Amino acid sequence: MWGGYKKFDPVKDIPDLSGKVILITGGRWPKSNTTNNHNPTHIYLAARTQSKAEQAIADIKKDVPDARITYLPLDLTSFASIKKAADLFLAQSSRLDLLINNAGIMATPPGKTAEGYEIQFGTNHMGHALLTKLLLPTLLETTKHPGADVRVISITSIAHNFTLFTMTYDQDELNSRHPVSRYALSKLANVQYARELAVCYPQITSVSVHPGVISTDVFDNFQNLDFLHRIVVPFMKSWVWANVQDGAKTQLWATTVSKDKLQNGAYYEPIGVKTLGSVFARDSKASKKLWDWTQEELISKGY
């Protein structure tokens, strides 16, 4: 799956990251993530499960004992938790160079977040939208530093193409859809929101990235789906899918490649291949509609 894509060697190709402050959501950050070996000032790992995050930090410190990595408790299904995580970060840092919206869930049973959003849309899109908004003043302030290169990397999925006919922001209607359809819409929202963030704040480089089909526990819920998915997924997982280490290369590329290699607002597939995405993904009016709807929702919740 990976042989035809651009070659990227994190060890050789990642530049020195001295002075950079990085915030990553999600606990599945690989042990061999070589950003840690390129001298970032501080990495914040924001995740729901403390034990997984602390194990990831411990594994990294085995290879890079001096790495400055801090765990931030973060539950993307709760706006209160997101606000608390943002406040905790802002109390410790006045700078943020790289925000990597990496966390996500997939193919979950019907459910809603604390604020009433369909669980996948609420976690994958609304949670990250609020976190980004709360950190936006610091991101913008960081752009004023000499030589600043501020980026927001939104991890999406090629599955956004599965939103074929209709988009909906009606959370009750969305909650009645098939789990994969709900996931697809949440990932489409990641692409659209990243695009519109670049339009509204061009001083920040905002791109969305499909990391490849990676074998992680995010796919565990497929075992609860229909017969076809239960048969296909284990086969794909053993034959086609990339491991976490290889899959992370796409995020690392987007995070560290020279700024002139990125088109602001674009969508990328492994590794570093700019593509158009789905019809909805490249529809500027649809992206603006999502952006406006999201801002109205956040304001209505007091953010």
Coordinates of C-alpha atoms in Angstrom, one line a residue:
M1 CA 0.0 0.0 0.0
W2 CA 2.8 2.4 0.8
G3 CA 5.3 1.6 -1.9
G4 CA 4.0 4.0 -4.5
Y5 CA 4.1 7.1 -2.2
K6 CA 6.7 9.7 -1.6
K7 CA 9.6 8.5 0.5
F8 CA 9.9 10.1 3.9
D9 CA 12.5 9.1 6.5
P10 CA 11.7 10.8 9.8
V11 CA 15.2 10.3 11.1
K12 CA 16.8 12.1 8.2
D13 CA 14.1 14.4 7.0
I14 CA 12.6 16.0 10.2
P15 CA 14.5 19.3 10.8
D16 CA 15.6 20.6 14.2
L17 CA 12.5 21.5 16.3
S18 CA 14.2 23.6 18.9
G19 CA 11.9 26.1 20.4
K20 CA 8.7 24.4 19.2
V21 CA 5.8 23.6 21.5
I22 CA 3.6 20.8 20.3
L23 CA 0.2 19.6 21.5
I24 CA -1.1 16.3 20.2
T25 CA -4.5 14.8 21.0
G26 CA -4.9 11.0 21.4
G27 CA -3.0 8.4 23.2
R28 CA -1.9 6.4 20.2
W29 CA 1.3 8.3 19.6
P30 CA 4.0 5.8 18.5
K31 CA 7.0 4.9 20.7
S32 CA 9.4 5.7 17.9
N33 CA 7.9 9.1 17.0
T34 CA 11.1 10.9 16.1
T35 CA 9.8 14.4 16.7
N36 CA 11.0 13.6 20.2
N37 CA 14.6 13.2 18.9
H38 CA 14.7 16.6 17.2
N39 CA 14.7 18.8 20.3
P40 CA 11.2 20.3 20.6
T41 CA 10.9 22.5 23.7
H42 CA 7.8 20.7 25.0
I43 CA 5.3 18.1 23.9
Y44 CA 1.9 18.0 25.4
L45 CA 0.0 14.7 25.0
A46 CA -3.7 15.2 25.5
A47 CA -5.7 12.0 25.9
R48 CA -8.7 10.5 27.7
T49 CA -7.0 7.4 29.1
Q50 CA -4.3 8.4 31.5
S51 CA -2.7 4.9 31.7
K52 CA -2.2 4.8 27.9
A53 CA -0.8 8.3 27.7
E54 CA 1.6 7.7 30.6
Q55 CA 2.7 4.4 29.0
A56 CA 3.4 6.2 25.7
I57 CA 5.4 8.9 27.6
A58 CA 7.3 6.2 29.5
D59 CA 8.2 4.4 26.2
I60 CA 9.4 7.6 24.6
K61 CA 11.5 8.5 27.6
K62 CA 13.3 5.1 27.4
D63 CA 14.7 6.3 24.0
V64 CA 14.8 10.0 24.8
P65 CA 15.3 10.4 28.5
D66 CA 15.4 14.2 28.4
A67 CA 12.2 14.6 26.4
R68 CA 9.8 17.1 28.0
I69 CA 6.4 15.5 27.6
T70 CA 3.4 16.4 29.7
Y71 CA 0.1 14.5 29.9
L72 CA -3.1 16.6 29.7
P73 CA -6.4 14.9 30.6
L74 CA -8.8 15.3 27.7
D75 CA -12.2 13.8 27.0
L76 CA -13.3 15.1 23.6
T77 CA -16.9 14.1 24.3
S78 CA -17.1 16.8 27.0
F79 CA -16.8 20.5 26.4
A80 CA -16.0 21.0 30.1
S81 CA -13.1 18.5 29.9
I82 CA -11.8 20.3 26.7
K83 CA -12.0 23.7 28.4
K84 CA -10.1 22.3 31.4
A85 CA -7.4 20.8 29.2
A86 CA -7.0 24.0 27.3
D87 CA -6.8 26.0 30.5
L88 CA -4.2 23.6 31.9
F89 CA -2.1 24.0 28.8
L90 CA -2.4 27.8 28.7
A91 CA -1.3 28.0 32.4
Q92 CA 1.9 26.3 31.4
S93 CA 2.7 27.7 28.0
S94 CA 2.3 31.0 26.2
R95 CA 3.4 29.5 22.9
L96 CA 2.0 26.8 20.6
D97 CA 3.7 26.0 17.3
L98 CA 2.0 22.7 16.3
L99 CA -1.5 21.5 17.2
I100 CA -2.1 18.0 15.9
N101 CA -5.7 17.0 16.2
N102 CA -5.0 13.3 16.1
A103 CA -7.6 11.6 18.5
G104 CA -10.7 9.9 17.1
I105 CA -13.2 7.2 17.4
M106 CA -14.7 5.0 14.7
A107 CA -17.8 2.8 14.1
T108 CA -19.2 3.2 17.6
P109 CA -22.8 2.3 18.6
P110 CA -25.3 5.1 18.5
G111 CA -24.7 7.6 21.3
K112 CA -24.3 11.3 22.1
T113 CA -21.7 13.5 23.7
A114 CA -22.4 15.5 26.9
E115 CA -23.5 18.4 24.7
G116 CA -25.9 16.2 22.7
Y117 CA -23.8 15.7 19.5
E118 CA -23.7 12.3 17.8
I119 CA -20.8 10.6 19.5
Q120 CA -18.4 10.3 16.5
F121 CA -19.2 13.7 15.0
G122 CA -19.0 15.2 18.5
T123 CA -15.7 13.6 19.3
N124 CA -13.9 13.8 15.9
H125 CA -15.2 17.2 14.9
M126 CA -16.9 19.3 17.6
G127 CA -14.4 18.4 20.3
H128 CA -11.4 19.3 18.2
A129 CA -13.2 22.5 16.9
L130 CA -13.6 23.7 20.4
L131 CA -10.1 22.8 21.4
T132 CA -8.7 24.7 18.4
K133 CA -10.9 27.7 19.1
L134 CA -9.7 27.9 22.7
L135 CA -6.1 27.6 21.6
L136 CA -6.4 29.9 18.6
P137 CA -5.3 33.1 20.4
T138 CA -2.1 31.4 21.4
L139 CA -1.6 30.0 18.0
L140 CA -2.0 33.5 16.5
E141 CA 0.3 35.1 19.0
T142 CA 2.9 32.5 18.2
T143 CA 2.8 33.5 14.5
K144 CA 4.3 36.8 15.5
H145 CA 7.5 35.2 16.8
P146 CA 10.6 35.5 14.5
G147 CA 10.7 32.6 12.1
A148 CA 7.4 31.2 13.3
D149 CA 5.8 28.4 11.4
V150 CA 2.5 27.6 13.1
R151 CA 0.5 24.7 12.0
V152 CA -2.8 22.9 12.8
I153 CA -2.8 19.3 11.5
S154 CA -6.2 17.6 11.4
I155 CA -6.2 13.9 11.1
T156 CA -9.0 12.7 8.8
S157 CA -9.7 9.6 6.8
I158 CA -10.2 8.5 3.2
A159 CA -13.5 7.3 4.6
H160 CA -14.8 10.8 4.2
N161 CA -15.6 9.8 0.7
F162 CA -18.4 7.5 2.0
T163 CA -20.5 10.6 2.6
L164 CA -22.1 10.2 -0.9
F165 CA -25.4 11.9 -1.1
T166 CA -26.5 14.0 1.9
M167 CA -24.8 15.9 4.6
T168 CA -26.7 16.6 7.8
Y169 CA -26.1 18.5 11.0
D170 CA -29.3 17.2 12.6
Q171 CA -27.8 15.2 15.4
D172 CA -30.9 13.0 15.9
E173 CA -31.0 12.1 12.2
L174 CA -27.3 11.6 12.1
N175 CA -27.5 9.3 15.1
S176 CA -29.9 7.0 13.3
R177 CA -27.4 6.3 10.4
H178 CA -25.1 3.4 10.0
P179 CA -21.9 3.6 12.2
V180 CA -19.6 3.9 9.1
S181 CA -21.8 6.7 7.6
R182 CA -21.6 8.6 10.9
Y183 CA -17.9 8.2 11.0
A184 CA -17.6 9.3 7.3
L185 CA -19.4 12.6 8.0
S186 CA -17.2 13.3 11.0
K187 CA -14.1 12.8 8.9
L188 CA -15.5 15.0 6.1
A189 CA -16.0 17.7 8.7
N190 CA -12.3 17.4 9.6
V191 CA -11.4 18.1 6.0
Q192 CA -13.8 21.0 5.6
Y193 CA -13.0 22.6 8.9
A194 CA -9.2 22.5 8.2
R195 CA -9.9 24.1 4.8
E196 CA -11.9 26.9 6.3
L197 CA -9.5 27.5 9.1
A198 CA -6.9 28.3 6.5
V199 CA -9.3 30.7 4.8
C200 CA -10.1 32.6 8.0
Y201 CA -6.6 32.5 9.4
P202 CA -4.0 32.3 6.6
Q203 CA -1.1 33.1 8.9
I204 CA -1.6 29.6 10.3
T205 CA -0.9 26.6 8.0
S206 CA -4.0 24.3 8.4
V207 CA -4.1 21.0 6.5
S208 CA -6.0 17.7 6.8
V209 CA -4.2 14.4 6.5
H210 CA -5.4 10.8 5.8
P211 CA -2.6 8.8 7.5
G212 CA -3.3 5.6 5.6
V213 CA -5.3 2.6 6.8
I214 CA -3.5 2.0 10.1
S215 CA -4.0 -1.1 12.3
T216 CA -4.9 0.5 15.7
D217 CA -7.6 -0.1 18.3
V218 CA -9.7 2.5 16.7
F219 CA -11.0 -0.3 14.5
D220 CA -12.0 -2.5 17.4
N221 CA -15.7 -1.6 17.0
F222 CA -15.9 -3.2 13.6
Q223 CA -16.3 -6.5 15.2
N224 CA -19.7 -5.4 16.3
L225 CA -20.9 -4.5 12.8
D226 CA -22.4 -6.6 10.0
F227 CA -21.0 -9.9 8.7
L228 CA -19.1 -8.4 5.8
H229 CA -17.2 -5.9 7.9
R230 CA -16.4 -8.7 10.5
I231 CA -14.9 -10.8 7.7
V232 CA -13.1 -8.0 5.7
V233 CA -11.5 -6.1 8.5
P234 CA -9.3 -8.9 10.0
F235 CA -8.2 -9.7 6.5
M236 CA -7.3 -6.2 5.7
K237 CA -5.6 -5.7 9.1
S238 CA -3.2 -8.6 8.5
W239 CA -2.4 -7.9 4.9
V240 CA -2.9 -4.3 3.8
W241 CA -2.9 -2.0 6.8
A242 CA 0.1 -0.2 8.0
N243 CA 1.4 -0.4 11.5
V244 CA 1.3 2.6 13.8
Q245 CA 4.9 3.5 13.2
D246 CA 4.5 3.6 9.4
G247 CA 1.1 5.4 9.7
A248 CA 2.6 8.1 11.8
K249 CA 4.9 9.1 9.0
T250 CA 2.1 11.0 7.3
Q251 CA 1.4 13.1 10.3
L252 CA 5.1 13.6 10.8
W253 CA 5.5 14.7 7.2
A254 CA 2.7 17.3 7.4
T255 CA 4.0 18.5 10.8
T256 CA 7.6 19.0 9.8
V257 CA 8.0 19.3 6.0
S258 CA 9.2 22.6 4.7
K259 CA 6.3 25.1 4.7
D260 CA 6.6 25.8 1.0
K261 CA 5.8 22.1 0.4
L262 CA 2.3 22.5 1.9
Q263 CA -0.7 24.2 0.3
N264 CA -2.7 25.9 3.1
G265 CA -6.2 24.3 3.5
A266 CA -5.3 21.2 1.4
Y267 CA -6.0 17.5 2.0
Y268 CA -3.2 15.0 1.8
E269 CA -2.9 11.3 1.6
P270 CA 0.3 9.1 2.3
I271 CA 2.8 10.4 2.1
G272 CA 2.6 14.0 1.1
V273 CA 0.2 13.5 -1.9
K274 CA -2.2 16.4 -2.2
T275 CA -5.6 15.2 -3.5
L276 CA -9.0 16.8 -4.1
G277 CA -10.9 14.6 -1.7
S278 CA -14.6 14.0 -2.2
V279 CA -17.1 16.3 -4.0
F280 CA -18.2 17.7 -0.6
A281 CA -14.6 18.1 0.6
R282 CA -13.7 20.4 -2.3
D283 CA -16.9 22.4 -2.1
S284 CA -16.0 25.7 -0.6
K285 CA -19.6 26.7 0.1
A286 CA -20.1 23.4 2.1
S287 CA -16.9 24.1 4.1
K288 CA -18.1 27.6 5.0
K289 CA -21.5 26.3 5.9
L290 CA -19.9 23.8 8.3
W291 CA -17.6 26.5 9.7
D292 CA -20.5 28.9 10.3
W293 CA -22.7 26.2 11.8
T294 CA -19.9 25.0 14.1
Q295 CA -19.1 28.6 15.4
E296 CA -22.8 29.1 16.1
E297 CA -23.0 25.9 18.0
L298 CA -19.9 26.7 20.1
I299 CA -21.2 30.2 20.9
S300 CA -24.6 28.7 21.9
K301 CA -22.7 26.5 24.4
G302 CA -20.9 29.5 25.9
Y303 CA -17.7 29.2 23.9

